[in-house]
CSV table of C-alpha atoms in Angstrom, one decimal:
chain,number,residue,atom,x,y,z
B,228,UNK,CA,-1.5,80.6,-19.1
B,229,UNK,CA,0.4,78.5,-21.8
B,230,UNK,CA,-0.5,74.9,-19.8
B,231,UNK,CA,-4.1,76.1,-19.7
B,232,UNK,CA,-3.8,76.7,-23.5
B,233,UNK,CA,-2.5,73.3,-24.1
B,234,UNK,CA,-5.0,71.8,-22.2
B,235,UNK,CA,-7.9,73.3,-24.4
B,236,UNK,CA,-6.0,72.5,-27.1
B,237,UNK,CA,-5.9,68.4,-25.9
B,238,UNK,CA,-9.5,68.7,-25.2
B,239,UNK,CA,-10.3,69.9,-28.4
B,240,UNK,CA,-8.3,67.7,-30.6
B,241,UNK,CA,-9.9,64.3,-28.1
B,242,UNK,CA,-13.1,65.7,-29.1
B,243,UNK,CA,-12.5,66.2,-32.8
B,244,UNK,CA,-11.4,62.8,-33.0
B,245,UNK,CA,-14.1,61.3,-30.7
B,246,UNK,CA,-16.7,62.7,-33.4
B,247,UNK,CA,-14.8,61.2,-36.3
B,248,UNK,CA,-15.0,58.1,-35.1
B,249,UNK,CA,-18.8,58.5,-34.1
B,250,UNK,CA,-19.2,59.6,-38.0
B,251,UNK,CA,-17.2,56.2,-39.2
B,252,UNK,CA,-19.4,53.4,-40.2
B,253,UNK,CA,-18.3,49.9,-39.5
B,254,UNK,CA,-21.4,48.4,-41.5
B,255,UNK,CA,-20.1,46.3,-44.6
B,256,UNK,CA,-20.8,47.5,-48.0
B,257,UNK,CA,-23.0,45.3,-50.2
B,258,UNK,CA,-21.3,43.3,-52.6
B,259,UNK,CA,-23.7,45.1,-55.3
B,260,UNK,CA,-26.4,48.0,-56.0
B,261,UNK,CA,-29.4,46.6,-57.4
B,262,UNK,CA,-31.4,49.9,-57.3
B,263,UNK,CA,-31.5,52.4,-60.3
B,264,UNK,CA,-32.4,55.8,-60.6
B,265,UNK,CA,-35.5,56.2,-62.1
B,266,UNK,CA,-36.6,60.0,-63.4
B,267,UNK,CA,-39.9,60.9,-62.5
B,268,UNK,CA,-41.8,64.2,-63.8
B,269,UNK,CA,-42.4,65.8,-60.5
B,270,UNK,CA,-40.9,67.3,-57.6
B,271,UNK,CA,-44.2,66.8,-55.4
B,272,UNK,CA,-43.7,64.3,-52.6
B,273,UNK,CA,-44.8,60.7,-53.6
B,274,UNK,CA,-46.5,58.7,-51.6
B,275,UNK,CA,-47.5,55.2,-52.5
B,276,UNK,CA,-47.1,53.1,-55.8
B,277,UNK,CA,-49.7,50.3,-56.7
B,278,UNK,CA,-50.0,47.8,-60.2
B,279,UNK,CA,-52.2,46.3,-61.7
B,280,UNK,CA,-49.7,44.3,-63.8
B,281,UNK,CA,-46.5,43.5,-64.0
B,282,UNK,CA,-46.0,46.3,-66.2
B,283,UNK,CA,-48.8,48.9,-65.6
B,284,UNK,CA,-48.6,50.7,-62.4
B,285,UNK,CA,-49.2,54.3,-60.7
B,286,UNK,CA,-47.6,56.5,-58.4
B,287,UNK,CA,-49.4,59.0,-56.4
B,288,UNK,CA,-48.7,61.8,-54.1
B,289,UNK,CA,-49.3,65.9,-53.0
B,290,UNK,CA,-50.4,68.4,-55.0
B,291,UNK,CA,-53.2,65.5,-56.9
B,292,UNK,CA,-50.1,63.8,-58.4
B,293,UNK,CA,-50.6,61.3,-60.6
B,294,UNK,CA,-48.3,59.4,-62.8
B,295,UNK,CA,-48.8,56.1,-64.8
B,296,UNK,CA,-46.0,53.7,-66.5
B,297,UNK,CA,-46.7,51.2,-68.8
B,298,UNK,CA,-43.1,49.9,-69.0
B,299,UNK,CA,-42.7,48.4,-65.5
B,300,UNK,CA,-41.7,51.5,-63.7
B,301,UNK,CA,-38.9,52.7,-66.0
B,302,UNK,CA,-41.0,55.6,-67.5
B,303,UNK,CA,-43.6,57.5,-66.0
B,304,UNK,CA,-46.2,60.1,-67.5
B,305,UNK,CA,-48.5,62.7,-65.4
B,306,UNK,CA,-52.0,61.8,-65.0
B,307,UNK,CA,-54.6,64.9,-65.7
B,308,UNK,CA,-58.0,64.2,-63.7
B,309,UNK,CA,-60.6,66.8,-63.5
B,310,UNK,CA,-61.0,67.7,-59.8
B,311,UNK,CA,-61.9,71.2,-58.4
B,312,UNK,CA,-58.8,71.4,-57.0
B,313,UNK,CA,-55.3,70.3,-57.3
B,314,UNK,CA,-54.3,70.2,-53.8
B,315,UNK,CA,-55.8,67.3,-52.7
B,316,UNK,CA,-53.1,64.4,-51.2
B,317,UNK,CA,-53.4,61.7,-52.8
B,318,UNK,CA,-52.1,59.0,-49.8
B,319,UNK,CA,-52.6,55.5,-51.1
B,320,UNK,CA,-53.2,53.7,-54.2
B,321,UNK,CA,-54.0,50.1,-54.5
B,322,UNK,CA,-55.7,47.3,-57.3
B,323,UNK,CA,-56.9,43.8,-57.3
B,324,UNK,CA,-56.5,43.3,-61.0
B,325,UNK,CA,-58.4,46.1,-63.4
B,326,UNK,CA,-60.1,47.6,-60.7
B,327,UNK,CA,-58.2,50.2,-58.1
B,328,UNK,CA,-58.7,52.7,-55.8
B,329,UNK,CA,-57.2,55.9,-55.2
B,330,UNK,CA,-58.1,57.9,-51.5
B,331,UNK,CA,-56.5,61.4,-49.9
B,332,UNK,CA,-57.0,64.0,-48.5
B,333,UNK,CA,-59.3,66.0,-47.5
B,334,UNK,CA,-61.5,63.0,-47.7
B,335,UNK,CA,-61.4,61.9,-51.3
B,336,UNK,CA,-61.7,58.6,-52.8
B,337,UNK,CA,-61.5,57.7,-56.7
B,338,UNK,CA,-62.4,54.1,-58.5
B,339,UNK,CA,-61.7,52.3,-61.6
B,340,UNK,CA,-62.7,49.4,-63.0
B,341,UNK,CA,-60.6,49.7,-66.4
B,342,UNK,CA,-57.7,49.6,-64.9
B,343,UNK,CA,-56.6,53.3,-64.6
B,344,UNK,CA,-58.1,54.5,-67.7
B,345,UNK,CA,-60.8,56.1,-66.2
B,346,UNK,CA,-61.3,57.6,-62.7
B,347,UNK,CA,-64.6,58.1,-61.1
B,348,UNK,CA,-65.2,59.9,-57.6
B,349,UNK,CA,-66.8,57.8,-54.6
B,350,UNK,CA,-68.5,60.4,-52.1
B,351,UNK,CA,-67.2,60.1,-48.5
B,352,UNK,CA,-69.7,61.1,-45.5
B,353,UNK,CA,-69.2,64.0,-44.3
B,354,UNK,CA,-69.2,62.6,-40.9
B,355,UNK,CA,-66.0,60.1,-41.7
B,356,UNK,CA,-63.8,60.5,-38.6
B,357,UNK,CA,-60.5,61.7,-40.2
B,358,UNK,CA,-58.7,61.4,-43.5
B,359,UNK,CA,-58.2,58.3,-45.7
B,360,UNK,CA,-54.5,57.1,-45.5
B,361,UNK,CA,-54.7,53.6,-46.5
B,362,UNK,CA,-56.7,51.6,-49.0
B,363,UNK,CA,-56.5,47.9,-50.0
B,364,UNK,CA,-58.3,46.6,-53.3
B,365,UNK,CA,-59.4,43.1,-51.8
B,366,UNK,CA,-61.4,41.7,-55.2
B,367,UNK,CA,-64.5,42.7,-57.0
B,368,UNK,CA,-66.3,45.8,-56.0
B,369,UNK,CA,-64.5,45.1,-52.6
B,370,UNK,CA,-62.1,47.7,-50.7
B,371,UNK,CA,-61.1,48.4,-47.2
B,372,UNK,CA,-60.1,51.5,-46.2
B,373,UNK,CA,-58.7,53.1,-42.9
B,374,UNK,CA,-58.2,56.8,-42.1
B,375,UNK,CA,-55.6,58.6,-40.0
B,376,UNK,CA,-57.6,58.4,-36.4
B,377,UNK,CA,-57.3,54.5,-36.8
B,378,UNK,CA,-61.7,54.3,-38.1
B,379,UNK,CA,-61.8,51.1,-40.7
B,380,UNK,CA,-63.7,50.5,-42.9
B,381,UNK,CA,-65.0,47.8,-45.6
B,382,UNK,CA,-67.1,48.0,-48.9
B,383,UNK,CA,-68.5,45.0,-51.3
B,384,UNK,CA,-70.6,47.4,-53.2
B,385,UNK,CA,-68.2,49.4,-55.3
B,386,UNK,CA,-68.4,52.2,-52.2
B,387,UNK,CA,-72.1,53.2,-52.2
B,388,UNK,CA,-72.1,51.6,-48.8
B,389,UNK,CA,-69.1,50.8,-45.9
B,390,UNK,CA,-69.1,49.2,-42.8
B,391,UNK,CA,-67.5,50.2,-39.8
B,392,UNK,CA,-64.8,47.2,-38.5
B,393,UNK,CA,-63.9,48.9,-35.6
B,394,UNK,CA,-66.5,50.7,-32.6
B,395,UNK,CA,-63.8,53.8,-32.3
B,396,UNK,CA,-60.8,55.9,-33.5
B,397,UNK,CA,-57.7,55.1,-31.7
B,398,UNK,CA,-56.5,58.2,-32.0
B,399,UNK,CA,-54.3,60.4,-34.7
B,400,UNK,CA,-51.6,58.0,-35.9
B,401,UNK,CA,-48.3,58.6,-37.4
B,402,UNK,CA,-48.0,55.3,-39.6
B,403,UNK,CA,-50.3,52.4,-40.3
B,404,UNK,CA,-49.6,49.1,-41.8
B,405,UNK,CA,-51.9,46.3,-42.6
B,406,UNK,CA,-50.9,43.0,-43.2
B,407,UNK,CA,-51.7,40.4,-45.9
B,408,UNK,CA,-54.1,38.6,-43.7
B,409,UNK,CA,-56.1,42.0,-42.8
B,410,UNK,CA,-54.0,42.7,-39.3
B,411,UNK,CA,-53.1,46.4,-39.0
B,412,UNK,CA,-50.5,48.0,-36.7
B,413,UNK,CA,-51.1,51.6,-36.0
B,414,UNK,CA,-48.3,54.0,-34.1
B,415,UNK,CA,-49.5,57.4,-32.3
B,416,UNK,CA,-48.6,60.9,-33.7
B,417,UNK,CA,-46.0,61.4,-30.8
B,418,UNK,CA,-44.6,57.8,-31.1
B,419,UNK,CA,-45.5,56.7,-27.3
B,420,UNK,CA,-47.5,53.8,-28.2
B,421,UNK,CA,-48.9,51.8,-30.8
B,422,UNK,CA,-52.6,49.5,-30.7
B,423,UNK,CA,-52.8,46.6,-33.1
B,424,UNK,CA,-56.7,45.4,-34.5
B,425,UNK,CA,-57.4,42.2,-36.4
B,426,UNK,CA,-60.8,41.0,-38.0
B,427,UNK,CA,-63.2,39.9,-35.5
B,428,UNK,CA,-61.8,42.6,-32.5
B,429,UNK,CA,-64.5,45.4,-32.0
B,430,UNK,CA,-61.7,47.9,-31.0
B,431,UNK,CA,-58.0,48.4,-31.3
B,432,UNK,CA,-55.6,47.0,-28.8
B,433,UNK,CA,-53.0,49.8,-27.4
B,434,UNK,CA,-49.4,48.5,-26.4
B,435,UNK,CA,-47.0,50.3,-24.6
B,436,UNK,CA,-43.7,51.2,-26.6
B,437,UNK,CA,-41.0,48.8,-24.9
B,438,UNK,CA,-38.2,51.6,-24.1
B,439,UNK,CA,-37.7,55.4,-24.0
B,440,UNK,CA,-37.3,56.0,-27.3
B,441,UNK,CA,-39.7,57.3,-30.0
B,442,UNK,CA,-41.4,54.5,-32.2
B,443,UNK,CA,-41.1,56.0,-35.9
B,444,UNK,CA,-42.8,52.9,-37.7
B,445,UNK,CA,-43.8,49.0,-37.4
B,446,UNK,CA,-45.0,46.6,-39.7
B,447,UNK,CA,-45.5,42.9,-40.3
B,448,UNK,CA,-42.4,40.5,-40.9
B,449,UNK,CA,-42.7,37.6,-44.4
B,450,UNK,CA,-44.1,35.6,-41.0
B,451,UNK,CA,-47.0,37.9,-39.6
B,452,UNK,CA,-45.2,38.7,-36.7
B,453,UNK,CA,-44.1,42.2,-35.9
B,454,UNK,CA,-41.0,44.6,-36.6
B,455,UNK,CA,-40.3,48.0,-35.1
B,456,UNK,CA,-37.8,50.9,-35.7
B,457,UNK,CA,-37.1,53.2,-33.4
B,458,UNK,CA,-35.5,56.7,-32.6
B,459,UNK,CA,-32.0,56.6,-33.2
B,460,UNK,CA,-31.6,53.7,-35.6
B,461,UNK,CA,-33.3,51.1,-33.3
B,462,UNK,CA,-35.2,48.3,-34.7
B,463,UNK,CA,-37.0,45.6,-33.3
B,464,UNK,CA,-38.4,41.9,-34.5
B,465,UNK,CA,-41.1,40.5,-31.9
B,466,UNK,CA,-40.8,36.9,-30.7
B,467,UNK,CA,-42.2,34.4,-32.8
B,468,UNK,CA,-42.8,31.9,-29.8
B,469,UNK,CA,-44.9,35.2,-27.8
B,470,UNK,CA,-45.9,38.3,-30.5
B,471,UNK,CA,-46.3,40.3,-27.1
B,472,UNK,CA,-42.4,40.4,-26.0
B,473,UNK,CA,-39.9,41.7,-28.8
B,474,UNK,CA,-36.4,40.2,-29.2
B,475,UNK,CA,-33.5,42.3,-28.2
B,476,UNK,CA,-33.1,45.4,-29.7
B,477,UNK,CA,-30.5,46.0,-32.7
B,478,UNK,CA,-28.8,49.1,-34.2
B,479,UNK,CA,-27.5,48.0,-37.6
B,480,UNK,CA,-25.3,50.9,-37.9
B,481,UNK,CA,-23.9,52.1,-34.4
B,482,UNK,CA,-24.5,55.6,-33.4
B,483,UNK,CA,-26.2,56.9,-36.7
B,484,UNK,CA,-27.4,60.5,-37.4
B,485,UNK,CA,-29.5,59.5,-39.5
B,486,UNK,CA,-33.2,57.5,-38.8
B,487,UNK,CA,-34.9,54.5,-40.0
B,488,UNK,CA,-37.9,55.4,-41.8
B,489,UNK,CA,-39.4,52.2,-43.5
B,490,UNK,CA,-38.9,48.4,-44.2
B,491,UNK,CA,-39.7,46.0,-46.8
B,492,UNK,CA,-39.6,42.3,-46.9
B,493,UNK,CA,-38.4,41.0,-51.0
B,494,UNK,CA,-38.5,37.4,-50.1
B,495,UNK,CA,-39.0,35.3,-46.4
B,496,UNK,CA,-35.4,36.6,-46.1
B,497,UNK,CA,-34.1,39.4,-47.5
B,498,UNK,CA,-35.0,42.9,-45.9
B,499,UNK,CA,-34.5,46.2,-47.3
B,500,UNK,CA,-34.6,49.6,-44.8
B,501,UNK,CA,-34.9,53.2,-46.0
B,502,UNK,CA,-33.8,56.3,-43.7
B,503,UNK,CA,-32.9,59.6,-44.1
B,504,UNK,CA,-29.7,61.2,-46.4
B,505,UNK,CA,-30.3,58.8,-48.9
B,506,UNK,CA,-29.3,55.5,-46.9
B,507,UNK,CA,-30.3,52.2,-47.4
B,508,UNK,CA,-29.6,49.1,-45.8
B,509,UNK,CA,-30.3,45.0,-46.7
B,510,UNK,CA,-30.4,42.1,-44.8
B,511,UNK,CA,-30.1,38.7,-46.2
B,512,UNK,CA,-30.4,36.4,-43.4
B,513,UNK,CA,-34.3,38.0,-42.1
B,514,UNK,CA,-32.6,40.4,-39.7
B,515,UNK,CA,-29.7,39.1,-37.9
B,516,UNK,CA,-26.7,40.6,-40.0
B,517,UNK,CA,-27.2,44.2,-42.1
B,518,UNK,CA,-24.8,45.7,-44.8
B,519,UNK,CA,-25.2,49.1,-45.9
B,520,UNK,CA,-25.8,50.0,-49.9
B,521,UNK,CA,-22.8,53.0,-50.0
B,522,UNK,CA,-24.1,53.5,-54.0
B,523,UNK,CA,-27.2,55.3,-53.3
B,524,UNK,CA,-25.6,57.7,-50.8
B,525,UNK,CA,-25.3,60.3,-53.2
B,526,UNK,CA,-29.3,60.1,-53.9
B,527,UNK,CA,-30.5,63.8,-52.1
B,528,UNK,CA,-34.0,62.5,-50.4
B,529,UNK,CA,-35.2,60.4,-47.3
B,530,UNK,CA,-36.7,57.2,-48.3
B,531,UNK,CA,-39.5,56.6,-46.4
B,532,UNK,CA,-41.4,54.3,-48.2
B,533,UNK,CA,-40.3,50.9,-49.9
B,534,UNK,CA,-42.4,48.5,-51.4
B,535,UNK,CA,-41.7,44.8,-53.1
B,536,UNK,CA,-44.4,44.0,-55.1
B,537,UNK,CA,-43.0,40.3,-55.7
B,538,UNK,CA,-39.2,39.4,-55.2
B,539,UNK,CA,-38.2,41.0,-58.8
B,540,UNK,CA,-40.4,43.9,-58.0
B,541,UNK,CA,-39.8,46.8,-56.1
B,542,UNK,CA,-39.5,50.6,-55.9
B,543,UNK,CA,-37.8,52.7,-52.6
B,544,UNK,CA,-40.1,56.4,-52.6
B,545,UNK,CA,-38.2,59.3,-51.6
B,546,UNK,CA,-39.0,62.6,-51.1
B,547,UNK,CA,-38.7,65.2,-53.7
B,548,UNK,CA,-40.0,63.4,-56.4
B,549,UNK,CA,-36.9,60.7,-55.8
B,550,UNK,CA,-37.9,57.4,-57.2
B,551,UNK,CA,-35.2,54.3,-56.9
B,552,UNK,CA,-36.3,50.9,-59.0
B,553,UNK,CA,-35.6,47.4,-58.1
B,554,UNK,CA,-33.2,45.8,-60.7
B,555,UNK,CA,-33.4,42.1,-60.1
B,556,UNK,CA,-31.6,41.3,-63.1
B,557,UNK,CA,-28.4,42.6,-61.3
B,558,UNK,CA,-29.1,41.0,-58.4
B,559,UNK,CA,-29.0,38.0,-59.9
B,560,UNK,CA,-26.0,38.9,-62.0
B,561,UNK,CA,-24.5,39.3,-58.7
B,562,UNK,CA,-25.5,36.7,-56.5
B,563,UNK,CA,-24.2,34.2,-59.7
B,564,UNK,CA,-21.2,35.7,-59.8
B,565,UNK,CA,-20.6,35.4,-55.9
B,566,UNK,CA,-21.7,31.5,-56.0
């Protein structure tokens, strides 16, 4: 009986210190946190962040949140606008100098042409397949916008009229990106596939996922080819010499508990990528090596959104009304320092 005890007792203490050392992280630190804290009045979930100058900018989210700066990001102030109801989702925001667009849910969409100061609702068909969760400000009285069953569609009358850019839906999708040049990349609600559409297709393009594991988001690299995480910390760069085979697959920290949620290009080379439990990862060489920011640990959300407006410009959106801001002044504090 006391051998058997012993045993257990080995077993136990092997498999105490096996999961120690899946919990250890051999991902260097980076040399520096260039992200501040940025107090936001609002615990509904945020959901995208658009400017219209360098300094003038919104953030928008559930519950009809609203909330303006006119200091670059470092203050922000609740927007009131008079809609029958405050539950609408406000998904996207986006402006090509004064004029911008707000859209949500359940099928809303909001214009200005002032810049922000005032808002005026668009009527959506009735008919539109889905819910708006993307729109892109492309110039004058011009928008596209795409809903969440993959239907696209493009305005250059202010929104009293849109065209259809695709023939059909492809299908409820979990995340949509669209790239610079007007390419989008859309994943599936279960994360089995994802289909691709670029100006001039009538219909999306569906690609099977390239292993077993769930695709949680892709999006377009500085180069306009494609990136892709994965289940389990798994990310993915396609080829440049073939965009339909993907290089090999990386896992910038080994056996995390935690997933990758969003990427964001700063320049042609350095990447930032948001997960869950307040992690944060950059690359500076466009993907090949990754170190691990251990200063915004602490920060209790998921960041699932991160966005670089230019290379000194950028803002990681976590849940919880979590805002992080971009400090680019002690980045290049930093980077002088190092040289």
């Amino acid at each position: 009986m006391f051998s058997i005890a012993k045993s257990w007792q080995r077993l136990l203490a092997l498999f105490a210190v096996i999961l120690a050392c899946v919990g250890c992280s051999k991902v260097p630190s980076t040399s520096y946190n260039p992200w501040e804290v940025i107090s936001v009045p609002t615990q509904a979930k945020l959901l995208d962040i658009a400017f219209n100058d360098p300094q003038h900018g919104f953030l928008v989210g559930s519950n009809a949140t609203l909330l303006e700066t006119q200091d670059g990001g470092s203050t922000w102030q609740p927007v009131e606008l008079q809609l029958e109801d405050q539950r609408y989702r406000f998904n996207t925001v986006s402006f090509s100098g004064k004029e911008g667009w707000i859209a949500g849910e359940p099928s809303l969409l909001l214009h200005t042409v002032d810049g922000g100061h005032s808002w005026s609702r668009i009527p959506l068909n009735e008919k539109l397949p889905g819910n708006p969760i993307k729109i892109v400000a492309l110039g004058k009285y011009s928008a596209e916008m795409a809903t969440d069953v993959g239907a696209i569609y493009k305005t250059t009358d202010a929104g009293l009229n849109w065209k259809a850019q695709v023939e059909q839906a492809v299908g409820v999708v979990r995340n949509m990106k669209r790239s610079p040049d007007g390419k989008y990349v859309a994943v599936s609600a279960k994360g089995n596939f994802y289909s691709t559409w670029e100006p001039g297709q009538t219909a999306w393009v569906p690609h099977n996922r390239n292993s077993s594991r769930r695709v949680e988001n892709m999006g377009f690299t500085s180069d306009g080819q494609m990136w892709m995480l994965a289940r389990g910390g798994q990310i993915q760069f396609s080829d440049p010499a073939d965009p339909e085979k993907w290089l090999d697959t990386q896992f910038p920290e080994l056996s995390t508990s935690w997933g990758l949620l969003d990427l964001a290009y700063r320049d042609s080379n350095e990447i930032w990528m948001g997960g869950g439990s307040g992690n944060l990862m950059r690359s500076p060489d466009a993907g090949k090596t990754w170190e691990k920011d251990r200063d915004v640990e602490s920060v209790p959300a998921n960041f699932y959104k991160i966005v670089f407006l230019n290379p000194k410009q950028g803002f990681a959106i976590g849940d919880r009304g979590v805002l992080l801001k971009y400090n680019s002044s002690v980045a290049s504090t930093a980077k002088s320092e190092a040289a």
